[in-house]
PDB file of C-alpha atoms in Angstrom:
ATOM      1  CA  UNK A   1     -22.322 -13.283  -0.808  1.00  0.00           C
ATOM      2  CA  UNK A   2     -19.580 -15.802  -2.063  1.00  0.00           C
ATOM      3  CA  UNK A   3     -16.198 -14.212  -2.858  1.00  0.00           C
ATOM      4  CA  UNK A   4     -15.647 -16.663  -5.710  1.00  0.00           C
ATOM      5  CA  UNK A   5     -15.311 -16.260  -9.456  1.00  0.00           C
ATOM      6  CA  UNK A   6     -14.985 -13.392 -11.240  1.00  0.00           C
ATOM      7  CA  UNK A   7     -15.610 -10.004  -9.909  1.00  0.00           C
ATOM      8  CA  UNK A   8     -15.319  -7.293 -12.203  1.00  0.00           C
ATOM      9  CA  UNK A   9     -14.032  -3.614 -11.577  1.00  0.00           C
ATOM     10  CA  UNK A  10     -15.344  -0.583 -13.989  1.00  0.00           C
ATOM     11  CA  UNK A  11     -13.869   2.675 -14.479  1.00  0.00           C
ATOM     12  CA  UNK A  12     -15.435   5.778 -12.691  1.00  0.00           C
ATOM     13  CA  UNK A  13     -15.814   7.672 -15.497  1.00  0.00           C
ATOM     14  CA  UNK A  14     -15.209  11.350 -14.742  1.00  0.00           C
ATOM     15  CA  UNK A  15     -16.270  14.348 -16.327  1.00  0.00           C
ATOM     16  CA  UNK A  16     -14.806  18.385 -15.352  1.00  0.00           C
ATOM     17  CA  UNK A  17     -17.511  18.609 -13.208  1.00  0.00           C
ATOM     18  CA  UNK A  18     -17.665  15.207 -11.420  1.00  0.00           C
ATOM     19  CA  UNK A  19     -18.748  11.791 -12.315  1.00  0.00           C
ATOM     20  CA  UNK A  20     -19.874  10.408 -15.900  1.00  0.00           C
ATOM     21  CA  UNK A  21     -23.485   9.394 -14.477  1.00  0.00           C
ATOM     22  CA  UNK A  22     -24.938   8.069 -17.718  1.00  0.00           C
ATOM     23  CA  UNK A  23     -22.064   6.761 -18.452  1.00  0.00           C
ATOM     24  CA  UNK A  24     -21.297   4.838 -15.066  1.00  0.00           C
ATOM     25  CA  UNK A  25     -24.656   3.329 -15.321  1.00  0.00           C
ATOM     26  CA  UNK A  26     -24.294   2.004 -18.454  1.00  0.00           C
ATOM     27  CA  UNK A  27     -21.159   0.356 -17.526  1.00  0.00           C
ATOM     28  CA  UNK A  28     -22.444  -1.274 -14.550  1.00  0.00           C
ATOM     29  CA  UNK A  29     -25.927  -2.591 -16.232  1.00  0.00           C
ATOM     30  CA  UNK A  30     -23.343  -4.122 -18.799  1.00  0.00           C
ATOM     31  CA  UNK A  31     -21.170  -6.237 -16.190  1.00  0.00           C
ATOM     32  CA  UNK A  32     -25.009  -7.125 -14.361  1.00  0.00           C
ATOM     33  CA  UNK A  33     -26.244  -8.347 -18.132  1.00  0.00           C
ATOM     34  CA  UNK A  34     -23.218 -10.410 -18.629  1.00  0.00           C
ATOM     35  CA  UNK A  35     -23.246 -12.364 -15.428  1.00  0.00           C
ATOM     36  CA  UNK A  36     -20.496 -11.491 -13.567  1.00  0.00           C
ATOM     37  CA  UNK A  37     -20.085 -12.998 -10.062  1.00  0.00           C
ATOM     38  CA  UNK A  38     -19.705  -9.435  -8.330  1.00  0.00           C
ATOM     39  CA  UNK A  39     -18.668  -5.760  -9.100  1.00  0.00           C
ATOM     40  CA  UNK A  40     -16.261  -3.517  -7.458  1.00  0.00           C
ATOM     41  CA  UNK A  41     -16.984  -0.279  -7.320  1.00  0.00           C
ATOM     42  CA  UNK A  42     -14.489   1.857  -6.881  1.00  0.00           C
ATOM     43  CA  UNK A  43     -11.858   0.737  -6.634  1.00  0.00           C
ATOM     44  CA  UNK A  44      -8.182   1.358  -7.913  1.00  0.00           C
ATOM     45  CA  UNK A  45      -9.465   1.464 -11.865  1.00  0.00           C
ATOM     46  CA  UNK A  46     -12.331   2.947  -9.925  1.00  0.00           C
ATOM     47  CA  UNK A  47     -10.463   6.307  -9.075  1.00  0.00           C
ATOM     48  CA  UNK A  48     -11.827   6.022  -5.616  1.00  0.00           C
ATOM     49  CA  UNK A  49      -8.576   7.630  -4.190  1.00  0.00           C
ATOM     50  CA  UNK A  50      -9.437  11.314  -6.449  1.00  0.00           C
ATOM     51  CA  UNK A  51     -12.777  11.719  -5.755  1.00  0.00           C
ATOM     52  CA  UNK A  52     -14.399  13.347  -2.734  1.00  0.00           C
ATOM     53  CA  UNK A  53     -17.187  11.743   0.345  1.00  0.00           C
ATOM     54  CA  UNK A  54     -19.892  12.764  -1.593  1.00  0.00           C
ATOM     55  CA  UNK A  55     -18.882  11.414  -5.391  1.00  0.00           C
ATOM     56  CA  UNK A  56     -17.694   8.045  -3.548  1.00  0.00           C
ATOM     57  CA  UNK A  57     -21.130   8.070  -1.741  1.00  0.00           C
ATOM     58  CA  UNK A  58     -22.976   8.552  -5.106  1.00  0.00           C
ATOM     59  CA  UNK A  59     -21.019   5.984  -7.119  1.00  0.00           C
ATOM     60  CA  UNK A  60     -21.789   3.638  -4.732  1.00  0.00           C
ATOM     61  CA  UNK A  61     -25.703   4.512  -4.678  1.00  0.00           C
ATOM     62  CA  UNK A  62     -25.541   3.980  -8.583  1.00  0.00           C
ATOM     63  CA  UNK A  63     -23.762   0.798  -8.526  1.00  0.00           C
ATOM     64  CA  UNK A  64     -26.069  -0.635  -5.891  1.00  0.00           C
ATOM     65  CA  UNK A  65     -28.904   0.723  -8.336  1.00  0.00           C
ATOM     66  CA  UNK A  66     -27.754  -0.303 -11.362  1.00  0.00           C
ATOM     67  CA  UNK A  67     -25.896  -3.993 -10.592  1.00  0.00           C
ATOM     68  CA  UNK A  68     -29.351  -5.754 -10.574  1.00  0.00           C
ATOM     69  CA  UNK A  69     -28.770  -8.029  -7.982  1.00  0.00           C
ATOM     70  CA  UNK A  70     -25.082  -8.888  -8.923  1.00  0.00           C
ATOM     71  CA  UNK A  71     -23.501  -8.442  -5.524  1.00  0.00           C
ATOM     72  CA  UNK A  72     -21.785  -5.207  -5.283  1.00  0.00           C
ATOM     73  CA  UNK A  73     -18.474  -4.826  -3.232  1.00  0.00           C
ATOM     74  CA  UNK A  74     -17.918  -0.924  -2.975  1.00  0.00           C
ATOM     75  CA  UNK A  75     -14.107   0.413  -2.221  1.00  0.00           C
ATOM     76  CA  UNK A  76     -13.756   2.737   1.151  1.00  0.00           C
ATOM     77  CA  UNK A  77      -9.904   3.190   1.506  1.00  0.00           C
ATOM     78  CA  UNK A  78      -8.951   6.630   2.298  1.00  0.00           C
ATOM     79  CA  UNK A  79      -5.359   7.924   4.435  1.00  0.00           C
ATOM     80  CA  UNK A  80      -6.852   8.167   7.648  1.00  0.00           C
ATOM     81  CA  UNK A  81      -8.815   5.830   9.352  1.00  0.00           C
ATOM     82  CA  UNK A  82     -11.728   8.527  10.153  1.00  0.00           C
ATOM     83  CA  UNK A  83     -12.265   9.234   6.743  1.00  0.00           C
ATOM     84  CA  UNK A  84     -12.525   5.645   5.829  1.00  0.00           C
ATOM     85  CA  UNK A  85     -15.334   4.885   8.493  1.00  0.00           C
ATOM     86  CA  UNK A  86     -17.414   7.770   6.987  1.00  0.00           C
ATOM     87  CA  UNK A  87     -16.973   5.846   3.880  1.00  0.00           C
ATOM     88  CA  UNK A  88     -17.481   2.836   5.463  1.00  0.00           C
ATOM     89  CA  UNK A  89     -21.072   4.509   6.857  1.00  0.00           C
ATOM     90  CA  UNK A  90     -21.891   5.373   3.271  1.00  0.00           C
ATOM     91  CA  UNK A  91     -20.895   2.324   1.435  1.00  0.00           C
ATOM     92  CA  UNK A  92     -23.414   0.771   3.879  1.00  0.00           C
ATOM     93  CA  UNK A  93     -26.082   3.126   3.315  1.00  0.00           C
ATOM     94  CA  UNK A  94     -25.920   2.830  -0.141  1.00  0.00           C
ATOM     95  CA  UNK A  95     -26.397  -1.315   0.219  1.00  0.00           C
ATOM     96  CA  UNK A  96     -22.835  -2.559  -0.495  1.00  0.00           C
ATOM     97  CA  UNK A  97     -22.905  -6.204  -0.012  1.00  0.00           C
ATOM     98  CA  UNK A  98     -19.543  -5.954   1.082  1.00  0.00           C
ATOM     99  CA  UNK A  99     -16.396  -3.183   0.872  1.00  0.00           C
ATOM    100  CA  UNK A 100     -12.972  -3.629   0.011  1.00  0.00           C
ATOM    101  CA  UNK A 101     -10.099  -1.713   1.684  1.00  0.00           C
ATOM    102  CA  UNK A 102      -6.544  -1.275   0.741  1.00  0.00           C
ATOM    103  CA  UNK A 103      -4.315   0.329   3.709  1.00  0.00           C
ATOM    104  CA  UNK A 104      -3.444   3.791   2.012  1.00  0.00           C
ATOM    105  CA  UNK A 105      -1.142   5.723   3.540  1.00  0.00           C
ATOM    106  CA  UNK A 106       1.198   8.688   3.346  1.00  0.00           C
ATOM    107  CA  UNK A 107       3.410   8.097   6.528  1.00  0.00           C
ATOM    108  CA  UNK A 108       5.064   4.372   6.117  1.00  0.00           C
ATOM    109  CA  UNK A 109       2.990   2.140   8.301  1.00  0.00           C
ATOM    110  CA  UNK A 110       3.940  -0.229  10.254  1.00  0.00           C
ATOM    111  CA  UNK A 111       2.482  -4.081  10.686  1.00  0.00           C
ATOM    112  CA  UNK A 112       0.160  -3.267  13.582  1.00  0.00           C
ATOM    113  CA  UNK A 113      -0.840  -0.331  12.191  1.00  0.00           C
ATOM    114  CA  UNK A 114      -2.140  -1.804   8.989  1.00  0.00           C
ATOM    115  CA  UNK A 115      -3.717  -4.789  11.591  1.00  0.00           C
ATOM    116  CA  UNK A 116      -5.329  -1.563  13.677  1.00  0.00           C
ATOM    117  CA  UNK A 117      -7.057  -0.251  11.165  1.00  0.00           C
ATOM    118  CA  UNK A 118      -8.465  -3.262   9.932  1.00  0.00           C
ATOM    119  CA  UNK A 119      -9.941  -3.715  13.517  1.00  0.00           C
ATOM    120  CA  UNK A 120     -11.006  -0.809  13.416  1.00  0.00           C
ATOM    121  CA  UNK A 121     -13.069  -1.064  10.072  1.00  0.00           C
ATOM    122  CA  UNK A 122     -13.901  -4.294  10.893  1.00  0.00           C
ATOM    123  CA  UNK A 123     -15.724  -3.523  14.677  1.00  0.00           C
ATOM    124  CA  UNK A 124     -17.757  -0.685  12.881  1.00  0.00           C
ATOM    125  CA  UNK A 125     -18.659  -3.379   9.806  1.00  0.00           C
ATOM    126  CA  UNK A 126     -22.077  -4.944   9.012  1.00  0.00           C
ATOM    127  CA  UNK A 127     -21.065  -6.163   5.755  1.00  0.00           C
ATOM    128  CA  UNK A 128     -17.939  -8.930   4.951  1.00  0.00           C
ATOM    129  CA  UNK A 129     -14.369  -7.225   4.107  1.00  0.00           C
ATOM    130  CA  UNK A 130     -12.193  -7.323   1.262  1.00  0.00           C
ATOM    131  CA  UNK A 131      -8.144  -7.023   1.729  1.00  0.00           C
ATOM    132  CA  UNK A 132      -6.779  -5.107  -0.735  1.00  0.00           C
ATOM    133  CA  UNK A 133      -2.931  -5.942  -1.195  1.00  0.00           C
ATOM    134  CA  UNK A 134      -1.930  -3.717  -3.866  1.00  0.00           C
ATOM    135  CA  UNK A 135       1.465  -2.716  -2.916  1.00  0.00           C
ATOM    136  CA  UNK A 136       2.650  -1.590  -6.292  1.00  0.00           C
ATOM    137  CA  UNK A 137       0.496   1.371  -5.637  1.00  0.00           C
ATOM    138  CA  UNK A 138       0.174   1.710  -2.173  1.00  0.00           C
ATOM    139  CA  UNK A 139       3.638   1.147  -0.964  1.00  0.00           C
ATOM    140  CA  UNK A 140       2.038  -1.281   1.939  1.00  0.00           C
ATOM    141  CA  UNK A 141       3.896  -4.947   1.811  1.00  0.00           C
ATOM    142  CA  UNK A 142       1.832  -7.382   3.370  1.00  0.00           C
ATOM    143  CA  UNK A 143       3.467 -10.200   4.849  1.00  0.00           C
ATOM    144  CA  UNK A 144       1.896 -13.432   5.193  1.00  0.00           C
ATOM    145  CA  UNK A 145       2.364 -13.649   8.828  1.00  0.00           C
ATOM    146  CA  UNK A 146      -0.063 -10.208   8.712  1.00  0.00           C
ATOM    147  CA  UNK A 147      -2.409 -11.364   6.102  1.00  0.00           C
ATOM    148  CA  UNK A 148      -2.866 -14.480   8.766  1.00  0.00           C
ATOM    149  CA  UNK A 149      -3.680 -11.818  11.567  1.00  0.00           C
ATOM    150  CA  UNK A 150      -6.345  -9.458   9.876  1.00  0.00           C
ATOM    151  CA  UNK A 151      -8.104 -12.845   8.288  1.00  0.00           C
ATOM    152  CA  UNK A 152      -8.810 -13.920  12.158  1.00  0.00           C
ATOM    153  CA  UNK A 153     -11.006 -10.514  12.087  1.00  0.00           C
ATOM    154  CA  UNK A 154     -14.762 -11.013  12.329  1.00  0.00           C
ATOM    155  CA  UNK A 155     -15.388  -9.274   9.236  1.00  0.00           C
ATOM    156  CA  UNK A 156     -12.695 -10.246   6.802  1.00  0.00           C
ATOM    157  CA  UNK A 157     -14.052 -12.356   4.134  1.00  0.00           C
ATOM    158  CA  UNK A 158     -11.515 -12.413   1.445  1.00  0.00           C
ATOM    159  CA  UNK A 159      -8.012 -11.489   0.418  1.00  0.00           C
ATOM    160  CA  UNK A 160      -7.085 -10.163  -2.919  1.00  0.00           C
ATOM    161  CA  UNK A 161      -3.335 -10.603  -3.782  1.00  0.00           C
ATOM    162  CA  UNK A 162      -1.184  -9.185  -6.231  1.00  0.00           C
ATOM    163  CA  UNK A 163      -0.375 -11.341  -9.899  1.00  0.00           C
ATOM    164  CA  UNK A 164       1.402 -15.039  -8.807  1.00  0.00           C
ATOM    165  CA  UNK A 165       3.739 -16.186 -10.803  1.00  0.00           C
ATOM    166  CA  UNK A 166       3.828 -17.641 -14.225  1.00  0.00           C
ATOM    167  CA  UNK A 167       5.237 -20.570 -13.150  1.00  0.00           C
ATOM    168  CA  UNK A 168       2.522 -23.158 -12.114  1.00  0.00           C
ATOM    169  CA  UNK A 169       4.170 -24.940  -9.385  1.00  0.00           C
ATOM    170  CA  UNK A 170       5.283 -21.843  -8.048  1.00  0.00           C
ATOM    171  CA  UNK A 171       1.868 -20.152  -8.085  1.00  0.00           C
ATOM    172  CA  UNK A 172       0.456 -23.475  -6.451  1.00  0.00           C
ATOM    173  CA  UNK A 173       3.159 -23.310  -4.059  1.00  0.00           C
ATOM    174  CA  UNK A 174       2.040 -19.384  -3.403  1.00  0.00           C
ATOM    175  CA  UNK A 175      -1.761 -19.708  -2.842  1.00  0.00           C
ATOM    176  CA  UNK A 176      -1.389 -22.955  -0.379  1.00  0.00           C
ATOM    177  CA  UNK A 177       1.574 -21.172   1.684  1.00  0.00           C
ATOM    178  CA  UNK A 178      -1.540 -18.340   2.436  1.00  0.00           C
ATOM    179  CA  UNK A 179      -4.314 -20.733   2.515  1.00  0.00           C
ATOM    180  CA  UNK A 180      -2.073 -22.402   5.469  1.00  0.00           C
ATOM    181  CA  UNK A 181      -2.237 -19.328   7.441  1.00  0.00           C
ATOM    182  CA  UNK A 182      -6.557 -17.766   7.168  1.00  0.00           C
ATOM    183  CA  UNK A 183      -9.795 -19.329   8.016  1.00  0.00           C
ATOM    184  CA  UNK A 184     -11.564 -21.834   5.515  1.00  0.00           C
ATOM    185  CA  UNK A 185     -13.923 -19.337   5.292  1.00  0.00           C
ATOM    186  CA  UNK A 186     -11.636 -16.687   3.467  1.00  0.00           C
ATOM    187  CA  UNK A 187     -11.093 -17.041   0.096  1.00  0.00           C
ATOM    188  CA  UNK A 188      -8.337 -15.574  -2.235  1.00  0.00           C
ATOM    189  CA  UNK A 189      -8.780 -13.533  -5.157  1.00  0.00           C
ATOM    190  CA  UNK A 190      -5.687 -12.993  -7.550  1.00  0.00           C
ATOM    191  CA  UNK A 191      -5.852  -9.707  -9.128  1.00  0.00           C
ATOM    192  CA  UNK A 192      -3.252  -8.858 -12.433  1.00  0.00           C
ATOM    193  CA  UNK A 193      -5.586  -9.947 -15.336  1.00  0.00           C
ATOM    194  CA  UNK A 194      -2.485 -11.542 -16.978  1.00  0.00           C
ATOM    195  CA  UNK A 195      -2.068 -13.927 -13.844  1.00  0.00           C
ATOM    196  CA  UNK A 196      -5.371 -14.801 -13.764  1.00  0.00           C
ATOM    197  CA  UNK A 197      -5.382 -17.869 -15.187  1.00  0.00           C
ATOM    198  CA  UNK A 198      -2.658 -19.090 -13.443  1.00  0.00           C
ATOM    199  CA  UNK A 199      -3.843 -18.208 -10.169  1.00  0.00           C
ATOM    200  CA  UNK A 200      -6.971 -19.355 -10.583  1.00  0.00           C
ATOM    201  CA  UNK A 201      -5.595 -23.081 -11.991  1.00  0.00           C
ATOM    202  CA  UNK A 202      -3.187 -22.575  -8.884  1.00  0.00           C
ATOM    203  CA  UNK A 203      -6.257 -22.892  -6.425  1.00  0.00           C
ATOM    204  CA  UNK A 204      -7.378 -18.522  -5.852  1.00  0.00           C
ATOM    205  CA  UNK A 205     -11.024 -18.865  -5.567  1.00  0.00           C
ATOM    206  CA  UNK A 206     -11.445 -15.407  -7.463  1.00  0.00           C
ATOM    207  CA  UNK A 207     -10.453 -13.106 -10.002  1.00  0.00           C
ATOM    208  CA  UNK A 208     -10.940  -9.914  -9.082  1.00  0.00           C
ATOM    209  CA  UNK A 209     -10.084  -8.047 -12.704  1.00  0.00           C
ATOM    210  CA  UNK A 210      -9.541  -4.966 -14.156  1.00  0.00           C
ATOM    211  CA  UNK A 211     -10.635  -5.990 -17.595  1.00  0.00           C
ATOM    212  CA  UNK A 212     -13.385  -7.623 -16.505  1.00  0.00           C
ATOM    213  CA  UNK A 213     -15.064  -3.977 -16.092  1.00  0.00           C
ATOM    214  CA  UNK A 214     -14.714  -3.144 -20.002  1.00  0.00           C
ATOM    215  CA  UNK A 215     -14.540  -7.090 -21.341  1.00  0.00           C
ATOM    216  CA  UNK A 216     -16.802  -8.905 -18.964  1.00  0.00           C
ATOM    217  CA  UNK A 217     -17.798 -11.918 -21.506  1.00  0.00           C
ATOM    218  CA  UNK A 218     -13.727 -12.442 -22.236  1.00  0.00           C
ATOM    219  CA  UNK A 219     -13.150 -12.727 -18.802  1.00  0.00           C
ATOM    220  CA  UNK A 220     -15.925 -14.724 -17.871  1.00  0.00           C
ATOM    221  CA  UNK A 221     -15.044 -17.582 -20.475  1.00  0.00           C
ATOM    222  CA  UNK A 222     -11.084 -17.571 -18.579  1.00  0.00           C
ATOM    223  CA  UNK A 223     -13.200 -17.807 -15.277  1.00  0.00           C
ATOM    224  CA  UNK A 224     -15.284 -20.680 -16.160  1.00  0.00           C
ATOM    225  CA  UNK A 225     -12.699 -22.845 -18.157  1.00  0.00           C
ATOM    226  CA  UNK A 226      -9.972 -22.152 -14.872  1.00  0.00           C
ATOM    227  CA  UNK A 227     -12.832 -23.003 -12.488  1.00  0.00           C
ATOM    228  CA  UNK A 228     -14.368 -26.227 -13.968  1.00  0.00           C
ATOM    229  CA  UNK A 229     -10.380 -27.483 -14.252  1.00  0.00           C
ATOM    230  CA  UNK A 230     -10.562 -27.370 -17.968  1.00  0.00           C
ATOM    231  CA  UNK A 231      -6.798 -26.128 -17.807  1.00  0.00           C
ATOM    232  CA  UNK A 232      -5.773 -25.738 -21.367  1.00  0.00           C
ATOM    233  CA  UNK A 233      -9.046 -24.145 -22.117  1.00  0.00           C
ATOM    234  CA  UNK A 234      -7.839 -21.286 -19.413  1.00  0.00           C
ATOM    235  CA  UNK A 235      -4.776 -21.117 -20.375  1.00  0.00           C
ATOM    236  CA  UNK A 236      -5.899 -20.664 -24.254  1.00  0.00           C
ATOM    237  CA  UNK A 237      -8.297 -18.067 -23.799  1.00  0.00           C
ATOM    238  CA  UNK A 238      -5.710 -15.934 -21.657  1.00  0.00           C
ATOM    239  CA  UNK A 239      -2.903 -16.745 -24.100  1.00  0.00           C
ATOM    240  CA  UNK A 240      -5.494 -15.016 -26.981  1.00  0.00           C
ATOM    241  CA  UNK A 241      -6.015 -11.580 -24.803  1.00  0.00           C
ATOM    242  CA  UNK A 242      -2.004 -11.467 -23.913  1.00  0.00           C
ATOM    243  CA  UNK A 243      -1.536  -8.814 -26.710  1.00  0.00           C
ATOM    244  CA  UNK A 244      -3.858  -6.432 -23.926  1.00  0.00           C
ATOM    245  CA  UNK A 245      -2.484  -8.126 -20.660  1.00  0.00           C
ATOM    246  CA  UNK A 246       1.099  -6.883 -22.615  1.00  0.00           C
ATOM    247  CA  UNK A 247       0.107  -3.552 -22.468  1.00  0.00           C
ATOM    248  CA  UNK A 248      -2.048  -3.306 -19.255  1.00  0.00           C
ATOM    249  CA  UNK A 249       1.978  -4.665 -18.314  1.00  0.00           C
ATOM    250  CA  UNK A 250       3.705  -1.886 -20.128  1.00  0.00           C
ATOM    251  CA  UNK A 251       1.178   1.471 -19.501  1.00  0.00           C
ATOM    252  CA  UNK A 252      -0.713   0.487 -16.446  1.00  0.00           C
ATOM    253  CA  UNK A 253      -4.007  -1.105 -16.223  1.00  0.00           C
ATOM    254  CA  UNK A 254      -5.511   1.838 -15.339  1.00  0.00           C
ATOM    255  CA  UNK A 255      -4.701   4.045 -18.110  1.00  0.00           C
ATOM    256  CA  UNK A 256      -5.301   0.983 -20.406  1.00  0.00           C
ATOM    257  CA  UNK A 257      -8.581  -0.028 -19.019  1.00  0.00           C
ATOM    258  CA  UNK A 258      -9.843   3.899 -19.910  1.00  0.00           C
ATOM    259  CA  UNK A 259      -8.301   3.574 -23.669  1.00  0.00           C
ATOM    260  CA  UNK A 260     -10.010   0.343 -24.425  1.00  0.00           C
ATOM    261  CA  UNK A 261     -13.516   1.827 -22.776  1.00  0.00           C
ATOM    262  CA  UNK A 262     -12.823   4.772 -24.680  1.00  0.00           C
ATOM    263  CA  UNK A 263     -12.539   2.901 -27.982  1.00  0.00           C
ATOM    264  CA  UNK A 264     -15.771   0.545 -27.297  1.00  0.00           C
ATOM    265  CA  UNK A 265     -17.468   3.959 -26.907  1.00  0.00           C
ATOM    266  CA  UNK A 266     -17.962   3.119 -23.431  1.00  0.00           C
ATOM    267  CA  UNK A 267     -16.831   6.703 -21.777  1.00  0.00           C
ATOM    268  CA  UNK A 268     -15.657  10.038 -23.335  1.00  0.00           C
ATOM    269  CA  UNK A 269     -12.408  11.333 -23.939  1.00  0.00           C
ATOM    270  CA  UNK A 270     -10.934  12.610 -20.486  1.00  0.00           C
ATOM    271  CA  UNK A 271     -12.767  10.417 -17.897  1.00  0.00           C
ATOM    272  CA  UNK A 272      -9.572   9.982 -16.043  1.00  0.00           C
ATOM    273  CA  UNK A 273      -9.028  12.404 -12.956  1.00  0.00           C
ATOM    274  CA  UNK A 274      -6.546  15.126 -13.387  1.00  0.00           C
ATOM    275  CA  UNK A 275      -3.310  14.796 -12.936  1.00  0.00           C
ATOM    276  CA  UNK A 276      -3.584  11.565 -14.545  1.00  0.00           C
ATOM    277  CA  UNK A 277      -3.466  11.544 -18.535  1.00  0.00           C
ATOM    278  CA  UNK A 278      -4.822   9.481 -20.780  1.00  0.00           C
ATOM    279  CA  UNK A 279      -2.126   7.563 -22.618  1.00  0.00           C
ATOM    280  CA  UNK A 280      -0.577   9.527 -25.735  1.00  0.00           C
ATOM    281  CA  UNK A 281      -1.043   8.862 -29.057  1.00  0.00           C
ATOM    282  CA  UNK A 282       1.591   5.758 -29.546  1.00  0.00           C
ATOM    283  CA  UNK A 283       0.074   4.411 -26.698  1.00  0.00           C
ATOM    284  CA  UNK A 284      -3.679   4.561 -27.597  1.00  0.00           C
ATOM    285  CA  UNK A 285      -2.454   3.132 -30.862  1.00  0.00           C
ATOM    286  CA  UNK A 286      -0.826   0.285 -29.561  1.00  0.00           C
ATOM    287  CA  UNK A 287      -3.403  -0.567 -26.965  1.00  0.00           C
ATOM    288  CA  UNK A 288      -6.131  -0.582 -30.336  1.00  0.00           C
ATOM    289  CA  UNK A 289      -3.752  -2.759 -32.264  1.00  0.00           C
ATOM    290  CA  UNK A 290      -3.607  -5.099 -29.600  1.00  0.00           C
ATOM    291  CA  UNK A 291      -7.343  -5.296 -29.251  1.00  0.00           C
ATOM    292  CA  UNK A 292      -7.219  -5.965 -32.823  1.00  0.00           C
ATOM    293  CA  UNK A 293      -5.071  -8.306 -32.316  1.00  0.00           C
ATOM    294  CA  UNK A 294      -7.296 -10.121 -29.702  1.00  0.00           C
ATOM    295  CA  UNK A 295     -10.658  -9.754 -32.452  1.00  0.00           C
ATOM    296  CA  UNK A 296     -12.419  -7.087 -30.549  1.00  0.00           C
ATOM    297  CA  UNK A 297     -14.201  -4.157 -32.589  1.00  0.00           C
ATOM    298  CA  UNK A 298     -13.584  -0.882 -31.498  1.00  0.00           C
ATOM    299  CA  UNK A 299     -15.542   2.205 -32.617  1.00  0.00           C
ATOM    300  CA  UNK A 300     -12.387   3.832 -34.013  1.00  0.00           C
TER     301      UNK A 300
END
């Protein structure tokens, strides 16, 4: 598969009991109908770090099932490296076209022990690898120097890196300082749906979004306008969704991501895994008033 474009990443909606089947499929069949460039299953708005071998295994079975042919990158991090080759085996045996791995940890890691366990992952691999930097929520800083290293691995087939900055030049000046330092063959995906845009015009080859797993058609039309160079076109059609960027910014994308699903009619109430809440009353009524805001019809 190419790691280009947009690759969208759904809630796994959850239930008291385990996942929202029905409701998983239908979410996945959605992002396949619209024409997104790939789908990541579980990942971080996946909840793929509360649920257990055998839920992760099943998600993964479903999205392969239900993504019609849309490549289908499936998340396997987990805190210790033995766990995360089991999920590794059954991201595999469910037909992932590729997994995605953030370095998740407990004890603070060092460099070569993030670099170890991608080698690791990556000698056990018949699929390509996704780098996860996410250190806003694991606590993992990767330096460029180390994003260099692991991108020499056999496997490793793209990078995805946290929002770059609003500033263009800067942003450029971001993307071609790591470009410098991994194979051709490695692209870069920016994640932060609000920095899309700007990555994307700043030369990421992906956006691997959030948003994209409720609003695939928005984020689409940001993908295609960034991608073809039609800059103020990009820039336009992110500038109309900033009222929701603004609060994915303020709440969390994750809690966000399950109020707007919630209001398309998309999952139930409580689909989020305990101890996380969904957001309270003012903030499921500011995330609706800035969908409003952006022209999308909610259910409520």
């Amino acid at each position: 598969m190419k790691f280009t474009g947009l690759s969208a990443f759904p809630l796994t909606p959850l239930t008291a009991t385990g996942i929202d089947e029905r409701a998983f499929e239908s979410i996945i069949g959605r992002l396949a109908s619209a024409g997104v460039d790939s789908i990541g299953a579980l990942g971080s708005t996946g909840s793929y770090a509360y649920l257990d071998r055998s839920e992760r295994a099943r998600a993964a079975s479903l999205a392969v099932q239900c993504a019609g042919g849309v490549p289908v990158i499936v998340g396997v991090g987990a805190l210790g490296t033995r766990e995360v080759l089991r999920n590794v085996e059954d991201a595999q045996s469910a037909g992932a076209d590729a997994v995605l791995l953030a370095p998740m940890t407990y004890q603070p890691l060092t460099e070569d022990e993030v670099f170890g366990l991608y080698e690791d992952v990556s000698a056990n691999l018949s699929v390509p690898l996704v780098v996860y930097d996410n250190p806003g929520t694991t606590r993992v800083n990767f330096s460029d120097e180390l994003h260099g290293r692991i991108a020499q691995l056999k496997a490793v087939a793209s990078i995805k890196i946290p929002p770059v900055s609003a500033n263009p030049a800067e942003a450029a000046e971001r993307v071609a300082a790591l470009r410098a330092l991994v194979p051709g063959h490695v692209t870069i995906g920016v994640s932060g749906d609000g920095a899309a845009a700007n990555g994307l015009l700043a030369g990421c080859d992906a956006w691997y979004s959030v948003m994209a797993g409720i609003l695939p058609e928005h984020c689409l039309a940001i993908t295609r306008a960034a991608t073809s160079g039609d800059v103020e076109k990009a820039r336009s059609l992110s500038m109309a969704m900033e009222p929701l960027w603004a609060q994915m910014a303020r709440y969390g994308s994750f809690r966000v991501a399950s109020a707007v699903a919630e209001d398309l009619g998309l999952v139930k109430p409580g689909n989020l895994p305990m101890p996380v809440r969904s957001l309270d009353a003012v903030g499921r009524l500011a995330v609706r008033s800035a969908l409003n805001e952006t022209g999308i019809t909610t259910l409520a």
